[in-house]
mmCIF file of C-alpha atoms in Angstrom:
data_model
loop_
_atom_site.group_PDB
_atom_site.id
_atom_site.type_symbol
_atom_site.label_atom_id
_atom_site.label_comp_id
_atom_site.label_asym_id
_atom_site.label_seq_id
_atom_site.Cartn_x
_atom_site.Cartn_y
_atom_site.Cartn_z
ATOM 1 C CA MET A 19 145.741 -16.611 221.531
ATOM 2 C CA SER A 20 143.537 -17.600 218.618
ATOM 3 C CA THR A 21 142.275 -14.777 216.421
ATOM 4 C CA SER A 22 138.783 -16.320 216.342
ATOM 5 C CA PRO A 23 136.366 -17.277 219.144
ATOM 6 C CA SER A 24 135.868 -20.948 219.938
ATOM 7 C CA LEU A 25 133.326 -22.514 217.594
ATOM 8 C CA ALA A 26 132.951 -25.487 219.948
ATOM 9 C CA ARG A 27 131.058 -23.305 222.429
ATOM 10 C CA VAL A 28 128.060 -23.002 220.107
ATOM 11 C CA PRO A 29 126.689 -26.578 220.139
ATOM 12 C CA LEU A 30 127.399 -27.026 223.849
ATOM 13 C CA LEU A 31 125.704 -23.753 224.764
ATOM 14 C CA LEU A 32 122.675 -24.413 222.570
ATOM 15 C CA LEU A 33 122.269 -27.976 223.850
ATOM 16 C CA ALA A 34 122.519 -26.852 227.488
ATOM 17 C CA THR A 35 119.973 -24.094 226.862
ATOM 18 C CA ALA A 36 117.616 -26.472 225.050
ATOM 19 C CA GLY A 37 117.836 -28.933 227.944
ATOM 20 C CA LEU A 38 116.982 -26.260 230.475
ATOM 21 C CA HIS A 39 114.157 -25.032 228.243
ATOM 22 C CA ARG A 40 112.686 -28.540 228.255
ATOM 23 C CA CYS A 41 112.907 -28.905 232.016
ATOM 24 C CA LEU A 42 111.263 -25.484 232.442
ATOM 25 C CA THR A 43 108.291 -26.459 230.287
ATOM 26 C CA ASN A 44 105.329 -27.811 232.204
ATOM 27 C CA PRO A 45 104.623 -31.344 230.921
ATOM 28 C CA ASN A 46 100.936 -31.055 231.842
ATOM 29 C CA PRO A 47 98.215 -28.396 231.549
ATOM 30 C CA PRO A 48 97.671 -26.175 234.611
ATOM 31 C CA VAL A 49 95.525 -27.765 237.294
ATOM 32 C CA SER A 50 91.976 -26.656 238.010
ATOM 33 C CA ASP A 51 90.975 -24.406 240.901
ATOM 34 C CA ASP A 52 89.288 -27.383 242.578
ATOM 35 C CA GLU A 53 92.544 -29.361 242.405
ATOM 36 C CA LEU A 54 94.458 -26.405 243.843
ATOM 37 C CA LYS A 55 92.144 -26.349 246.839
ATOM 38 C CA THR A 56 92.861 -30.001 247.594
ATOM 39 C CA PHE A 57 96.402 -29.086 248.645
ATOM 40 C CA THR A 58 96.259 -25.618 250.196
ATOM 41 C CA GLY A 59 92.544 -25.042 250.626
ATOM 42 C CA SER A 60 92.744 -21.935 248.429
ATOM 43 C CA THR A 61 93.692 -20.741 244.927
ATOM 44 C CA SER A 62 96.366 -18.246 245.932
ATOM 45 C CA TYR A 63 98.057 -15.971 243.406
ATOM 46 C CA ALA A 64 101.438 -17.312 244.492
ATOM 47 C CA ASN A 65 100.369 -20.809 243.492
ATOM 48 C CA LYS A 66 99.218 -19.599 240.071
ATOM 49 C CA ILE A 67 102.220 -17.426 239.200
ATOM 50 C CA ILE A 68 104.439 -20.492 238.866
ATOM 51 C CA THR A 69 102.643 -21.450 235.630
ATOM 52 C CA TRP A 70 104.264 -18.560 233.722
ATOM 53 C CA TRP A 71 107.289 -17.576 235.844
ATOM 54 C CA PRO A 72 109.651 -20.132 234.207
ATOM 55 C CA ASN A 73 109.118 -18.360 230.882
ATOM 56 C CA ILE A 74 111.070 -15.375 232.216
ATOM 57 C CA LEU A 75 114.152 -17.546 232.570
ATOM 58 C CA LYS A 76 113.598 -19.350 229.264
ATOM 59 C CA TYR A 77 113.437 -16.107 227.275
ATOM 60 C CA GLY A 78 116.494 -14.723 229.039
ATOM 61 C CA LEU A 79 118.543 -17.879 228.500
ATOM 62 C CA TRP A 80 117.682 -18.126 224.816
ATOM 63 C CA THR A 81 118.452 -14.454 224.237
ATOM 64 C CA GLY A 82 121.914 -14.850 225.749
ATOM 65 C CA ALA A 83 122.639 -18.162 224.029
ATOM 66 C CA LEU A 84 121.574 -16.926 220.595
ATOM 67 C CA CYS A 85 123.514 -13.669 220.949
ATOM 68 C CA GLU A 86 126.734 -15.461 221.902
ATOM 69 C CA SER A 87 126.253 -18.040 219.157
ATOM 70 C CA ALA A 88 125.651 -15.271 216.609
ATOM 71 C CA VAL A 89 128.870 -13.498 217.614
ATOM 72 C CA ILE A 90 130.905 -16.675 217.255
ATOM 73 C CA LEU A 91 129.342 -17.703 213.947
ATOM 74 C CA CYS A 92 129.637 -14.214 212.452
ATOM 75 C CA SER A 93 133.328 -14.179 213.349
ATOM 76 C CA HIS A 94 133.971 -17.548 211.708
ATOM 77 C CA PHE A 95 131.740 -17.078 208.678
ATOM 78 C CA PRO A 96 131.780 -13.369 207.751
ATOM 79 C CA TYR A 97 129.251 -12.170 205.230
ATOM 80 C CA PRO A 98 129.654 -8.395 204.977
ATOM 81 C CA PRO A 99 127.968 -6.105 205.573
ATOM 82 C CA TYR A 100 125.375 -8.140 207.490
ATOM 83 C CA THR A 101 127.657 -9.977 209.895
ATOM 84 C CA SER A 102 129.650 -6.791 210.499
ATOM 85 C CA ARG A 103 126.512 -4.931 211.489
ATOM 86 C CA LEU A 104 125.389 -7.733 213.791
ATOM 87 C CA LEU A 105 128.781 -7.856 215.493
ATOM 88 C CA ALA A 106 128.721 -4.087 215.946
ATOM 89 C CA LEU A 107 125.332 -4.430 217.642
ATOM 90 C CA LEU A 108 126.269 -7.317 219.945
ATOM 91 C CA VAL A 109 129.912 -6.596 220.804
ATOM 92 C CA PRO A 110 130.808 -3.309 222.518
ATOM 93 C CA TYR A 111 134.543 -4.076 222.245
ATOM 94 C CA PRO A 112 135.254 -5.876 218.928
ATOM 95 C CA SER A 113 138.878 -6.634 219.812
ATOM 96 C CA SER A 114 137.634 -8.850 222.671
ATOM 97 C CA VAL A 115 135.819 -11.356 220.427
ATOM 98 C CA PRO A 116 138.801 -13.782 220.190
ATOM 99 C CA ARG A 117 138.679 -14.130 223.971
ATOM 100 C CA ILE A 118 135.399 -16.074 223.678
ATOM 101 C CA ARG A 119 136.817 -19.532 224.222
ATOM 102 C CA LEU A 120 136.185 -23.000 225.561
ATOM 103 C CA THR A 121 137.157 -23.201 229.230
ATOM 104 C CA THR A 122 136.968 -25.832 231.932
ATOM 105 C CA PRO A 123 134.252 -23.962 233.920
ATOM 106 C CA PHE A 124 132.173 -23.691 230.739
ATOM 107 C CA VAL A 125 132.430 -27.398 229.947
ATOM 108 C CA VAL A 126 131.655 -28.334 233.551
ATOM 109 C CA GLY A 127 128.725 -25.908 233.584
ATOM 110 C CA ALA A 128 127.302 -27.327 230.354
ATOM 111 C CA LEU A 129 127.576 -30.866 231.745
ATOM 112 C CA LEU A 130 125.850 -29.848 234.987
ATOM 113 C CA ALA A 131 123.074 -28.130 233.035
ATOM 114 C CA GLY A 132 122.627 -31.249 230.926
ATOM 115 C CA ALA A 133 122.672 -33.593 233.914
ATOM 116 C CA GLY A 134 120.161 -31.497 235.865
ATOM 117 C CA SER A 135 117.851 -31.226 232.864
ATOM 118 C CA PHE A 136 118.029 -34.992 232.303
ATOM 119 C CA VAL A 137 117.135 -35.812 235.916
ATOM 120 C CA ARG A 138 114.239 -33.354 235.910
ATOM 121 C CA TYR A 139 112.926 -34.857 232.684
ATOM 122 C CA GLN A 140 113.073 -38.299 234.312
ATOM 123 C CA CYS A 141 110.889 -36.851 237.073
ATOM 124 C CA TYR A 142 108.380 -35.771 234.418
ATOM 125 C CA LEU A 143 108.295 -39.304 233.031
ATOM 126 C CA THR A 144 108.066 -40.943 236.453
ATOM 127 C CA LEU A 145 105.194 -38.808 237.750
ATOM 128 C CA GLY A 146 103.365 -38.549 234.422
ATOM 129 C CA ARG A 147 100.149 -36.534 234.717
ATOM 130 C CA HIS A 148 100.730 -36.071 238.445
ATOM 131 C CA PHE A 149 103.666 -33.716 237.824
ATOM 132 C CA THR A 150 102.239 -30.222 238.314
ATOM 133 C CA TYR A 151 103.952 -26.853 238.685
ATOM 134 C CA GLN A 152 101.266 -25.864 241.183
ATOM 135 C CA LEU A 153 100.797 -27.477 244.567
ATOM 136 C CA ALA A 154 97.780 -29.691 243.985
ATOM 137 C CA PHE A 155 96.448 -33.227 244.203
ATOM 138 C CA ARG A 156 94.771 -34.904 241.245
ATOM 139 C CA PRO A 157 91.575 -36.920 241.949
ATOM 140 C CA ASP A 158 93.460 -40.196 241.398
ATOM 141 C CA HIS A 159 96.724 -39.040 242.950
ATOM 142 C CA THR A 160 99.085 -41.729 244.193
ATOM 143 C CA LEU A 161 102.365 -41.525 246.082
ATOM 144 C CA VAL A 162 105.197 -42.168 243.611
ATOM 145 C CA THR A 163 108.373 -43.576 245.155
ATOM 146 C CA ALA A 164 110.149 -45.059 242.109
ATOM 147 C CA GLY A 165 112.844 -43.697 239.776
ATOM 148 C CA PRO A 166 114.527 -40.512 241.059
ATOM 149 C CA TYR A 167 112.057 -40.503 243.964
ATOM 150 C CA ALA A 168 113.779 -43.571 245.388
ATOM 151 C CA TRP A 169 116.853 -41.403 246.083
ATOM 152 C CA VAL A 170 115.433 -38.107 247.354
ATOM 153 C CA ARG A 171 111.865 -36.950 247.954
ATOM 154 C CA HIS A 172 112.074 -33.869 245.710
ATOM 155 C CA PRO A 173 114.534 -34.682 242.905
ATOM 156 C CA SER A 174 113.000 -32.305 240.356
ATOM 157 C CA TYR A 175 113.830 -29.301 242.555
ATOM 158 C CA ALA A 176 117.397 -30.455 243.152
ATOM 159 C CA ALA A 177 117.780 -31.081 239.418
ATOM 160 C CA PHE A 178 116.685 -27.558 238.496
ATOM 161 C CA VAL A 179 119.046 -25.938 241.014
ATOM 162 C CA LEU A 180 121.891 -28.018 239.561
ATOM 163 C CA ALA A 181 120.977 -27.149 235.972
ATOM 164 C CA PHE A 182 120.673 -23.413 236.678
ATOM 165 C CA ALA A 183 123.999 -23.387 238.526
ATOM 166 C CA GLY A 184 125.547 -25.001 235.451
ATOM 167 C CA MET A 185 124.101 -22.332 233.166
ATOM 168 C CA CYS A 186 125.438 -19.597 235.448
ATOM 169 C CA ALA A 187 128.904 -21.133 235.082
ATOM 170 C CA CYS A 188 128.477 -21.004 231.301
ATOM 171 C CA TRP A 189 127.303 -17.397 231.337
ATOM 172 C CA PHE A 190 129.523 -15.831 233.973
ATOM 173 C CA GLY A 191 132.735 -17.849 233.615
ATOM 174 C CA ARG A 192 135.818 -16.522 231.859
ATOM 175 C CA GLY A 193 135.650 -16.970 228.109
ATOM 176 C CA SER A 194 131.964 -16.121 227.720
ATOM 177 C CA TRP A 195 130.507 -13.416 225.491
ATOM 178 C CA LEU A 196 128.939 -11.835 228.549
ATOM 179 C CA VAL A 197 132.209 -11.533 230.485
ATOM 180 C CA GLU A 198 134.794 -11.001 227.758
ATOM 181 C CA CYS A 199 133.071 -8.554 225.415
ATOM 182 C CA GLY A 200 131.903 -5.837 227.802
ATOM 183 C CA VAL A 201 128.255 -6.810 227.366
ATOM 184 C CA LEU A 202 127.442 -5.962 230.983
ATOM 185 C CA ASP A 203 128.486 -2.390 230.237
ATOM 186 C CA THR A 204 125.467 -2.045 227.936
ATOM 187 C CA ALA A 205 121.786 -1.615 228.703
ATOM 188 C CA LEU A 206 120.902 -4.688 226.604
ATOM 189 C CA GLY A 207 123.418 -6.864 228.411
ATOM 190 C CA ARG A 208 122.255 -5.772 231.837
ATOM 191 C CA ALA A 209 118.606 -6.258 230.835
ATOM 192 C CA VAL A 210 119.093 -9.775 229.471
ATOM 193 C CA THR A 211 121.216 -10.789 232.442
ATOM 194 C CA GLY A 212 118.786 -9.251 234.917
ATOM 195 C CA VAL A 213 115.796 -11.026 233.370
ATOM 196 C CA ALA A 214 117.558 -14.382 233.462
ATOM 197 C CA LEU A 215 118.760 -13.931 237.043
ATOM 198 C CA VAL A 216 115.358 -12.799 238.299
ATOM 199 C CA GLY A 217 113.761 -15.813 236.675
ATOM 200 C CA GLY A 218 116.397 -18.289 237.828
ATOM 201 C CA LEU A 219 116.883 -17.069 241.388
ATOM 202 C CA GLY A 220 113.117 -16.830 241.838
ATOM 203 C CA LEU A 221 112.778 -20.465 240.818
ATOM 204 C CA ASP A 222 115.706 -21.422 243.054
ATOM 205 C CA TYR A 223 113.778 -19.886 245.953
ATOM 206 C CA VAL A 224 110.715 -21.959 245.040
ATOM 207 C CA CYS A 225 112.813 -25.119 244.807
ATOM 208 C CA LEU A 226 114.368 -24.566 248.226
ATOM 209 C CA SER A 227 111.222 -23.413 250.051
ATOM 210 C CA ARG A 228 108.617 -25.790 248.656
ATOM 211 C CA PRO A 229 109.885 -29.214 249.845
ATOM 212 C CA ALA A 230 108.790 -28.629 253.437
ATOM 213 C CA LYS A 231 105.310 -27.552 252.280
ATOM 214 C CA GLU A 232 105.003 -30.519 249.955
ATOM 215 C CA ASP A 233 106.121 -32.931 252.650
ATOM 216 C CA GLU A 234 103.474 -31.620 255.014
ATOM 217 C CA GLY A 235 100.778 -31.844 252.339
ATOM 218 C CA MET A 236 101.734 -35.389 251.362
ATOM 219 C CA ARG A 237 101.899 -36.448 255.008
ATOM 220 C CA ARG A 238 98.298 -35.318 255.439
ATOM 221 C CA LYS A 239 97.210 -36.942 252.175
ATOM 222 C CA PHE A 240 98.959 -40.315 252.365
ATOM 223 C CA GLY A 241 99.505 -40.808 256.091
ATOM 224 C CA GLN A 242 101.449 -43.952 256.977
ATOM 225 C CA GLU A 243 102.355 -44.605 253.353
ATOM 226 C CA TRP A 244 104.232 -41.288 253.287
ATOM 227 C CA GLU A 245 105.808 -41.972 256.687
ATOM 228 C CA ASP A 246 107.177 -45.295 255.431
ATOM 229 C CA TRP A 247 108.589 -43.632 252.309
ATOM 230 C CA ALA A 248 110.159 -40.800 254.313
ATOM 231 C CA GLU A 249 111.848 -43.372 256.530
ATOM 232 C CA ARG A 250 113.303 -45.148 253.479
ATOM 233 C CA VAL A 251 114.182 -41.861 251.736
ATOM 234 C CA PRO A 252 115.089 -39.395 254.509
ATOM 235 C CA TYR A 253 116.662 -36.772 252.231
ATOM 236 C CA ARG A 254 114.652 -34.006 250.608
ATOM 237 C CA LEU A 255 117.079 -32.745 247.949
ATOM 238 C CA ILE A 256 120.621 -34.152 248.192
ATOM 239 C CA PRO A 257 121.358 -37.793 249.112
ATOM 240 C CA TYR A 258 123.193 -38.116 252.443
ATOM 241 C CA VAL A 259 123.259 -34.319 252.857
ATOM 242 C CA TYR A 260 119.759 -32.766 253.063
#
């Protein structure tokens, strides 16, 4: 086994985290209360919480990614006493640092995170100002059926679930700082992991529960136009599956 952790993990982990950060950043300002009422008839707290909930996951992901990157870089480029102190803070079991390595699950996870982030960003571009984190209709709202929406009716939700699953593979697979260095035995490790999981699993729930609500709202709004689109694109999240 190598005596140093894998340096190749750093750019892949940072790129995957940056991609997920981008796809968790609302491309448009929050909608107005009047626009909220056009979809649900009310301005519920649940519909407003989604404007800041993704930040929970973003902060957790960046904390984990920067900590792992710091451990790897400090091991490769020591600058005592500063790097030694940082390693002592971030690594409960120093002898485990060389076990941070590039693995197949990590590479696959990073690719899934990148692919999911890319698809979700394409949804941002396709919908433009009509992409909102809250369930709402803009005054000039139109039914968009091009780009990713020609394959499934809710591609941005499927893309996030894919990207988050990829990041979980990066975090919890063998060879990661989290798994190999005893980080989960510490209060900091459990806190960072808990924050990220709460944020990610909460958003997964939104992504899996919202499509039915959105379909019903768009059916009321667009009528036959939506019916024709749903006939051409019968899948909500996964082509030929669901």
